[in-house]
Amino acid sequence: MLAWTYISSAANLCQTLGLHRLSNPEQNNSTQDSRASLFWLVFLLEKSLALCLGRPSTLREAEIATPLPRHGSMKRCVQTSIIQGRIYDDLYSPPRLARSDIERASIAQALATELRELISENEIAIQVRHPPVP
């Protein structure tokens, strides 16, 4: 619970500082890049912990204007976190728990497919960076 308190506070601070609404991705500013990286790191930690604890996320994707990270591995981590947020919202939130098991199973299959695709992208990226030694 202490981790949730800390990450929730960090997420609130990010929102207060406007890190979730950084614009102008074309601007090559190291300060803006650092702020965006900080926001996305807090985002992925918060989404992961929210799902583990069965809590709704404090960061809503609809409110985020900060562009996804450009670096491939960080981008894929954030995309995984977005799926984790959708897992809670689409499967475990109170209104979704009221849906039928068949409907929830269909949603779970769609989310699993997205996650498998992301895992495949990760595996390809790892093989490109570290080809197998013959």
CSV table of N, CA and C in Angstrom, one decimal:
chain,number,residue,atom,x,y,z
A,1,MET,N,0.8,-1.2,0.0
A,1,MET,CA,0.0,0.0,0.0
A,1,MET,C,0.9,1.3,0.0
A,2,LEU,N,2.0,1.2,0.6
A,2,LEU,CA,2.9,2.3,0.6
A,2,LEU,C,3.4,2.6,-0.8
A,3,ALA,N,3.7,1.6,-1.6
A,3,ALA,CA,4.1,1.8,-3.0
A,3,ALA,C,2.9,2.5,-3.7
A,4,TRP,N,1.7,2.2,-3.5
A,4,TRP,CA,0.5,2.8,-4.1
A,4,TRP,C,0.5,4.3,-3.7
A,5,THR,N,0.7,4.6,-2.5
A,5,THR,CA,0.7,5.9,-2.0
A,5,THR,C,1.7,6.8,-2.7
A,6,TYR,N,2.9,6.2,-2.8
A,6,TYR,CA,4.0,6.9,-3.5
A,6,TYR,C,3.8,7.1,-5.0
A,7,ILE,N,3.3,6.1,-5.7
A,7,ILE,CA,3.1,6.2,-7.1
A,7,ILE,C,1.9,7.1,-7.4
A,8,SER,N,0.9,7.1,-6.6
A,8,SER,CA,-0.2,8.0,-6.8
A,8,SER,C,0.2,9.4,-6.6
A,9,SER,N,1.0,9.6,-5.6
A,9,SER,CA,1.5,11.0,-5.4
A,9,SER,C,2.4,11.5,-6.5
A,10,ALA,N,3.2,10.6,-7.1
A,10,ALA,CA,4.0,10.9,-8.2
A,10,ALA,C,3.2,11.2,-9.4
A,11,ALA,N,2.1,10.4,-9.6
A,11,ALA,CA,1.2,10.7,-10.8
A,11,ALA,C,0.5,12.0,-10.6
A,12,ASN,N,0.0,12.3,-9.4
A,12,ASN,CA,-0.6,13.6,-9.1
A,12,ASN,C,0.3,14.8,-9.4
A,13,LEU,N,1.6,14.6,-9.0
A,13,LEU,CA,2.6,15.6,-9.2
A,13,LEU,C,2.8,15.8,-10.7
A,14,CYS,N,2.9,14.7,-11.4
A,14,CYS,CA,3.1,14.8,-12.9
A,14,CYS,C,2.0,15.6,-13.5
A,15,GLN,N,0.7,15.3,-13.1
A,15,GLN,CA,-0.4,16.1,-13.6
A,15,GLN,C,-0.4,17.5,-13.2
A,16,THR,N,0.0,17.8,-12.0
A,16,THR,CA,0.1,19.2,-11.5
A,16,THR,C,1.1,20.0,-12.3
A,17,LEU,N,2.2,19.3,-12.6
A,17,LEU,CA,3.3,20.0,-13.4
A,17,LEU,C,3.0,20.0,-14.9
A,18,GLY,N,1.9,19.3,-15.3
A,18,GLY,CA,1.5,19.3,-16.7
A,18,GLY,C,2.3,18.4,-17.6
A,19,LEU,N,3.0,17.4,-17.0
A,19,LEU,CA,3.8,16.5,-17.7
A,19,LEU,C,3.0,15.6,-18.6
A,20,HIS,N,1.7,15.4,-18.3
A,20,HIS,CA,0.8,14.6,-19.2
A,20,HIS,C,0.4,15.3,-20.4
A,21,ARG,N,0.7,16.6,-20.5
A,21,ARG,CA,0.2,17.4,-21.6
A,21,ARG,C,1.4,18.1,-22.3
A,22,LEU,N,2.5,17.5,-22.4
A,22,LEU,CA,3.6,18.1,-23.1
A,22,LEU,C,3.3,18.0,-24.6
A,23,SER,N,3.5,19.1,-25.2
A,23,SER,CA,3.2,19.1,-26.7
A,23,SER,C,4.5,19.5,-27.4
A,24,ASN,N,4.3,19.6,-28.7
A,24,ASN,CA,5.4,19.9,-29.6
A,24,ASN,C,6.5,18.9,-29.6
A,25,PRO,N,6.2,17.7,-30.1
A,25,PRO,CA,7.2,16.6,-30.1
A,25,PRO,C,8.4,16.9,-31.0
A,26,GLU,N,8.2,17.8,-31.9
A,26,GLU,CA,9.2,18.1,-32.9
A,26,GLU,C,10.4,18.9,-32.2
A,27,GLN,N,10.0,19.6,-31.1
A,27,GLN,CA,11.0,20.4,-30.4
A,27,GLN,C,12.1,19.4,-29.8
A,28,ASN,N,13.3,19.6,-30.2
A,28,ASN,CA,14.4,18.7,-29.7
A,28,ASN,C,15.0,19.4,-28.5
A,29,ASN,N,14.3,19.3,-27.4
A,29,ASN,CA,14.7,19.9,-26.2
A,29,ASN,C,14.9,18.8,-25.1
A,30,SER,N,16.2,18.8,-24.6
A,30,SER,CA,16.5,17.7,-23.6
A,30,SER,C,15.7,17.8,-22.4
A,31,THR,N,15.3,19.0,-22.0
A,31,THR,CA,14.5,19.2,-20.8
A,31,THR,C,13.1,18.6,-21.0
A,32,GLN,N,12.5,18.9,-22.2
A,32,GLN,CA,11.2,18.3,-22.5
A,32,GLN,C,11.3,16.8,-22.6
A,33,ASP,N,12.3,16.3,-23.2
A,33,ASP,CA,12.5,14.8,-23.3
A,33,ASP,C,12.6,14.2,-21.9
A,34,SER,N,13.3,14.8,-21.0
A,34,SER,CA,13.4,14.3,-19.6
A,34,SER,C,12.1,14.3,-18.9
A,35,ARG,N,11.4,15.4,-19.1
A,35,ARG,CA,10.0,15.5,-18.5
A,35,ARG,C,9.1,14.4,-19.0
A,36,ALA,N,9.1,14.2,-20.4
A,36,ALA,CA,8.3,13.2,-21.0
A,36,ALA,C,8.7,11.8,-20.5
A,37,SER,N,10.0,11.6,-20.4
A,37,SER,CA,10.5,10.3,-19.9
A,37,SER,C,10.0,10.0,-18.4
A,38,LEU,N,10.1,11.1,-17.6
A,38,LEU,CA,9.7,11.0,-16.2
A,38,LEU,C,8.2,10.6,-16.2
A,39,PHE,N,7.4,11.3,-17.0
A,39,PHE,CA,6.0,11.1,-17.0
A,39,PHE,C,5.7,9.6,-17.4
A,40,TRP,N,6.3,9.1,-18.5
A,40,TRP,CA,6.0,7.8,-19.0
A,40,TRP,C,6.5,6.7,-18.0
A,41,LEU,N,7.6,7.0,-17.3
A,41,LEU,CA,8.0,6.0,-16.3
A,41,LEU,C,7.0,6.0,-15.1
A,42,VAL,N,6.5,7.1,-14.7
A,42,VAL,CA,5.5,7.1,-13.6
A,42,VAL,C,4.2,6.4,-14.1
A,43,PHE,N,3.9,6.7,-15.4
A,43,PHE,CA,2.7,6.1,-16.0
A,43,PHE,C,2.8,4.6,-16.0
A,44,LEU,N,3.9,4.0,-16.4
A,44,LEU,CA,4.0,2.6,-16.5
A,44,LEU,C,4.0,1.9,-15.1
A,45,LEU,N,4.7,2.5,-14.2
A,45,LEU,CA,4.7,2.0,-12.8
A,45,LEU,C,3.3,2.1,-12.2
A,46,GLU,N,2.6,3.2,-12.4
A,46,GLU,CA,1.3,3.4,-11.8
A,46,GLU,C,0.3,2.4,-12.4
A,47,LYS,N,0.3,2.2,-13.7
A,47,LYS,CA,-0.6,1.2,-14.4
A,47,LYS,C,-0.4,-0.2,-13.9
A,48,SER,N,0.9,-0.6,-13.8
A,48,SER,CA,1.2,-1.9,-13.3
A,48,SER,C,0.8,-2.2,-11.9
A,49,LEU,N,1.0,-1.2,-11.1
A,49,LEU,CA,0.7,-1.4,-9.7
A,49,LEU,C,-0.9,-1.3,-9.5
A,50,ALA,N,-1.5,-0.5,-10.2
A,50,ALA,CA,-3.0,-0.4,-10.2
A,50,ALA,C,-3.6,-1.7,-10.5
A,51,LEU,N,-3.1,-2.4,-11.6
A,51,LEU,CA,-3.7,-3.7,-11.9
A,51,LEU,C,-3.4,-4.7,-10.9
A,52,CYS,N,-2.2,-4.7,-10.4
A,52,CYS,CA,-1.8,-5.7,-9.3
A,52,CYS,C,-2.6,-5.6,-8.1
A,53,LEU,N,-3.0,-4.3,-7.7
A,53,LEU,CA,-3.7,-4.1,-6.5
A,53,LEU,C,-5.2,-4.1,-6.8
A,54,GLY,N,-5.7,-4.2,-8.0
A,54,GLY,CA,-7.1,-4.1,-8.3
A,54,GLY,C,-7.7,-2.8,-8.1
A,55,ARG,N,-6.9,-1.7,-8.4
A,55,ARG,CA,-7.4,-0.3,-8.2
A,55,ARG,C,-7.5,0.4,-9.6
A,56,PRO,N,-8.4,1.3,-9.7
A,56,PRO,CA,-8.5,2.1,-10.9
A,56,PRO,C,-7.3,3.0,-11.0
A,57,SER,N,-6.8,3.2,-12.2
A,57,SER,CA,-5.6,4.1,-12.4
A,57,SER,C,-6.0,5.5,-12.2
A,58,THR,N,-5.1,6.3,-11.7
A,58,THR,CA,-5.3,7.8,-11.5
A,58,THR,C,-5.0,8.5,-12.8
A,59,LEU,N,-4.3,7.8,-13.8
A,59,LEU,CA,-4.0,8.5,-15.0
A,59,LEU,C,-4.9,7.9,-16.1
A,60,ARG,N,-5.6,8.8,-16.8
A,60,ARG,CA,-6.5,8.4,-17.8
A,60,ARG,C,-5.9,8.7,-19.2
A,61,GLU,N,-5.9,7.8,-20.1
A,61,GLU,CA,-5.3,7.9,-21.4
A,61,GLU,C,-5.9,9.1,-22.2
A,62,ALA,N,-7.2,9.3,-22.0
A,62,ALA,CA,-7.9,10.4,-22.7
A,62,ALA,C,-7.4,11.8,-22.4
A,63,GLU,N,-6.7,11.9,-21.2
A,63,GLU,CA,-6.2,13.2,-20.8
A,63,GLU,C,-4.7,13.4,-21.1
A,64,ILE,N,-4.1,12.4,-21.8
A,64,ILE,CA,-2.7,12.5,-22.0
A,64,ILE,C,-2.4,13.0,-23.5
A,65,ALA,N,-1.6,14.0,-23.5
A,65,ALA,CA,-1.2,14.6,-24.8
A,65,ALA,C,0.3,14.4,-25.1
A,66,THR,N,1.0,14.0,-24.1
A,66,THR,CA,2.4,13.8,-24.2
A,66,THR,C,2.6,12.7,-25.2
A,67,PRO,N,3.5,12.9,-26.3
A,67,PRO,CA,3.7,11.8,-27.2
A,67,PRO,C,4.4,10.6,-26.6
A,68,LEU,N,4.1,9.4,-27.2
A,68,LEU,CA,4.7,8.2,-26.7
A,68,LEU,C,6.3,8.4,-26.9
A,69,PRO,N,7.0,7.7,-26.1
A,69,PRO,CA,8.5,7.7,-26.2
A,69,PRO,C,8.9,7.3,-27.6
A,70,ARG,N,10.0,7.8,-28.0
A,70,ARG,CA,10.5,7.4,-29.3
A,70,ARG,C,11.4,6.2,-29.3
A,71,HIS,N,12.0,6.0,-28.1
A,71,HIS,CA,12.9,4.8,-28.0
A,71,HIS,C,12.0,3.5,-28.0
A,72,GLY,N,12.4,2.6,-28.8
A,72,GLY,CA,11.6,1.4,-29.0
A,72,GLY,C,11.3,0.6,-27.7
A,73,SER,N,12.2,0.3,-26.9
A,73,SER,CA,11.9,-0.5,-25.7
A,73,SER,C,11.0,0.2,-24.7
A,74,MET,N,11.3,1.5,-24.5
A,74,MET,CA,10.4,2.3,-23.6
A,74,MET,C,9.0,2.5,-24.2
A,75,LYS,N,8.9,2.6,-25.5
A,75,LYS,CA,7.6,2.7,-26.2
A,75,LYS,C,6.8,1.4,-26.0
A,76,ARG,N,7.5,0.3,-26.1
A,76,ARG,CA,6.8,-1.0,-26.0
A,76,ARG,C,6.4,-1.2,-24.5
A,77,CYS,N,7.2,-0.7,-23.6
A,77,CYS,CA,6.8,-0.8,-22.1
A,77,CYS,C,5.6,0.0,-21.9
A,78,VAL,N,5.5,1.2,-22.4
A,78,VAL,CA,4.4,2.1,-22.3
A,78,VAL,C,3.1,1.5,-22.9
A,79,GLN,N,3.3,0.9,-24.1
A,79,GLN,CA,2.2,0.2,-24.8
A,79,GLN,C,1.7,-0.9,-23.9
A,80,THR,N,2.6,-1.7,-23.3
A,80,THR,CA,2.1,-2.7,-22.4
A,80,THR,C,1.3,-2.2,-21.2
A,81,SER,N,1.8,-1.1,-20.7
A,81,SER,CA,1.1,-0.4,-19.6
A,81,SER,C,-0.3,0.1,-20.0
A,82,ILE,N,-0.4,0.5,-21.2
A,82,ILE,CA,-1.7,1.0,-21.7
A,82,ILE,C,-2.7,-0.2,-21.7
A,83,ILE,N,-2.2,-1.4,-22.2
A,83,ILE,CA,-3.0,-2.6,-22.2
A,83,ILE,C,-3.3,-3.0,-20.8
A,84,GLN,N,-2.4,-2.9,-19.8
A,84,GLN,CA,-2.7,-3.2,-18.4
A,84,GLN,C,-3.8,-2.3,-17.9
A,85,GLY,N,-3.8,-1.0,-18.3
A,85,GLY,CA,-4.9,-0.2,-17.8
A,85,GLY,C,-6.2,-0.6,-18.4
A,86,ARG,N,-6.2,-1.0,-19.7
A,86,ARG,CA,-7.4,-1.5,-20.3
A,86,ARG,C,-7.9,-2.8,-19.7
A,87,ILE,N,-7.0,-3.6,-19.3
A,87,ILE,CA,-7.4,-4.9,-18.6
A,87,ILE,C,-8.2,-4.6,-17.4
A,88,TYR,N,-7.8,-3.6,-16.6
A,88,TYR,CA,-8.6,-3.3,-15.4
A,88,TYR,C,-9.9,-2.7,-15.8
A,89,ASP,N,-9.8,-1.7,-16.7
A,89,ASP,CA,-11.1,-0.9,-17.1
A,89,ASP,C,-12.1,-1.9,-17.8
A,90,ASP,N,-11.6,-2.8,-18.7
A,90,ASP,CA,-12.5,-3.6,-19.5
A,90,ASP,C,-12.9,-4.9,-18.8
A,91,LEU,N,-12.1,-5.3,-17.8
A,91,LEU,CA,-12.5,-6.6,-17.2
A,91,LEU,C,-12.8,-6.6,-15.7
A,92,TYR,N,-12.1,-5.7,-15.0
A,92,TYR,CA,-12.2,-5.7,-13.5
A,92,TYR,C,-12.9,-4.6,-12.9
A,93,SER,N,-13.2,-3.5,-13.6
A,93,SER,CA,-13.9,-2.4,-13.0
A,93,SER,C,-15.4,-2.8,-12.7
A,94,PRO,N,-16.0,-2.2,-11.7
A,94,PRO,CA,-17.3,-2.6,-11.3
A,94,PRO,C,-18.3,-2.7,-12.5
A,95,PRO,N,-18.4,-1.7,-13.4
A,95,PRO,CA,-19.4,-1.9,-14.5
A,95,PRO,C,-19.1,-3.1,-15.4
A,96,ARG,N,-17.8,-3.4,-15.6
A,96,ARG,CA,-17.5,-4.5,-16.4
A,96,ARG,C,-17.7,-5.9,-15.7
A,97,LEU,N,-17.5,-5.9,-14.4
A,97,LEU,CA,-17.8,-7.2,-13.7
A,97,LEU,C,-19.3,-7.6,-13.8
A,98,ALA,N,-20.1,-6.6,-14.1
A,98,ALA,CA,-21.6,-6.9,-14.2
A,98,ALA,C,-21.9,-7.5,-15.6
A,99,ARG,N,-21.0,-7.5,-16.5
A,99,ARG,CA,-21.2,-8.1,-17.8
A,99,ARG,C,-21.2,-9.6,-17.7
A,100,SER,N,-21.7,-10.2,-18.8
A,100,SER,CA,-21.7,-11.7,-18.8
A,100,SER,C,-20.3,-12.2,-18.9
A,101,ASP,N,-20.1,-13.5,-18.5
A,101,ASP,CA,-18.8,-14.1,-18.6
A,101,ASP,C,-18.4,-14.3,-20.1
A,102,ILE,N,-19.3,-14.5,-20.9
A,102,ILE,CA,-19.0,-14.7,-22.4
A,102,ILE,C,-18.5,-13.4,-22.9
A,103,GLU,N,-19.1,-12.3,-22.6
A,103,GLU,CA,-18.7,-11.0,-23.1
A,103,GLU,C,-17.3,-10.6,-22.5
A,104,ARG,N,-17.1,-10.9,-21.3
A,104,ARG,CA,-15.8,-10.6,-20.6
A,104,ARG,C,-14.7,-11.5,-21.2
A,105,ALA,N,-15.1,-12.8,-21.5
A,105,ALA,CA,-14.1,-13.7,-22.1
A,105,ALA,C,-13.7,-13.2,-23.5
A,106,SER,N,-14.6,-12.7,-24.3
A,106,SER,CA,-14.3,-12.1,-25.6
A,106,SER,C,-13.4,-10.9,-25.5
A,107,ILE,N,-13.6,-10.1,-24.5
A,107,ILE,CA,-12.8,-8.9,-24.3
A,107,ILE,C,-11.4,-9.4,-23.9
A,108,ALA,N,-11.3,-10.4,-23.0
A,108,ALA,CA,-10.1,-10.9,-22.5
A,108,ALA,C,-9.3,-11.5,-23.7
A,109,GLN,N,-9.9,-12.2,-24.6
A,109,GLN,CA,-9.2,-12.7,-25.8
A,109,GLN,C,-8.6,-11.6,-26.6
A,110,ALA,N,-9.4,-10.6,-26.8
A,110,ALA,CA,-8.9,-9.4,-27.7
A,110,ALA,C,-7.7,-8.8,-27.0
A,111,LEU,N,-7.8,-8.6,-25.7
A,111,LEU,CA,-6.6,-8.0,-25.0
A,111,LEU,C,-5.4,-8.9,-25.0
A,112,ALA,N,-5.6,-10.2,-24.9
A,112,ALA,CA,-4.6,-11.2,-24.9
A,112,ALA,C,-3.9,-11.2,-26.3
A,113,THR,N,-4.7,-11.1,-27.4
A,113,THR,CA,-4.1,-11.0,-28.7
A,113,THR,C,-3.2,-9.8,-28.9
A,114,GLU,N,-3.7,-8.6,-28.4
A,114,GLU,CA,-2.9,-7.4,-28.4
A,114,GLU,C,-1.6,-7.6,-27.7
A,115,LEU,N,-1.6,-8.2,-26.5
A,115,LEU,CA,-0.5,-8.4,-25.7
A,115,LEU,C,0.5,-9.4,-26.4
A,116,ARG,N,0.0,-10.5,-27.0
A,116,ARG,CA,0.8,-11.4,-27.8
A,116,ARG,C,1.5,-10.7,-28.9
A,117,GLU,N,0.8,-9.8,-29.6
A,117,GLU,CA,1.5,-9.0,-30.7
A,117,GLU,C,2.6,-8.2,-30.2
A,118,LEU,N,2.4,-7.6,-29.0
A,118,LEU,CA,3.4,-6.8,-28.4
A,118,LEU,C,4.6,-7.6,-28.0
A,119,ILE,N,4.4,-8.8,-27.5
A,119,ILE,CA,5.4,-9.7,-27.1
A,119,ILE,C,6.2,-10.1,-28.3
A,120,SER,N,5.5,-10.4,-29.4
A,120,SER,CA,6.2,-10.8,-30.7
A,120,SER,C,7.1,-9.6,-31.1
A,121,GLU,N,6.6,-8.4,-31.0
A,121,GLU,CA,7.5,-7.2,-31.4
A,121,GLU,C,8.7,-7.2,-30.5
A,122,ASN,N,8.5,-7.4,-29.3
A,122,ASN,CA,9.7,-7.4,-28.3
A,122,ASN,C,10.7,-8.5,-28.7
A,123,GLU,N,10.2,-9.7,-29.0
A,123,GLU,CA,11.1,-10.8,-29.3
A,123,GLU,C,11.9,-10.4,-30.6
A,124,ILE,N,11.2,-9.8,-31.6
A,124,ILE,CA,11.9,-9.5,-32.8
A,124,ILE,C,12.9,-8.4,-32.6
A,125,ALA,N,12.6,-7.4,-31.7
A,125,ALA,CA,13.5,-6.3,-31.4
A,125,ALA,C,14.8,-6.9,-30.7
A,126,ILE,N,14.6,-7.9,-29.8
A,126,ILE,CA,15.7,-8.5,-29.1
A,126,ILE,C,16.6,-9.3,-30.0
A,127,GLN,N,15.9,-10.0,-31.0
A,127,GLN,CA,16.7,-10.8,-31.9
A,127,GLN,C,17.5,-9.9,-32.9
A,128,VAL,N,17.0,-8.7,-33.2
A,128,VAL,CA,17.7,-7.8,-34.1
A,128,VAL,C,18.9,-7.2,-33.3
A,129,ARG,N,18.7,-6.9,-32.1
A,129,ARG,CA,19.8,-6.3,-31.3
A,129,ARG,C,20.8,-7.3,-30.9
A,130,HIS,N,20.4,-8.5,-30.6
A,130,HIS,CA,21.3,-9.6,-30.1
A,130,HIS,C,21.0,-10.9,-30.9
A,131,PRO,N,21.6,-10.9,-32.2
A,131,PRO,CA,21.3,-12.1,-33.0
A,131,PRO,C,22.0,-13.4,-32.3
A,132,PRO,N,21.3,-14.5,-32.6
A,132,PRO,CA,21.9,-15.7,-32.0
A,132,PRO,C,23.3,-16.1,-32.5
A,133,VAL,N,24.1,-16.6,-31.7
A,133,VAL,CA,25.4,-16.9,-32.1
A,133,VAL,C,25.4,-18.3,-32.6
A,134,PRO,N,25.9,-18.5,-33.9
A,134,PRO,CA,25.9,-19.9,-34.5
A,134,PRO,C,26.8,-20.8,-33.8
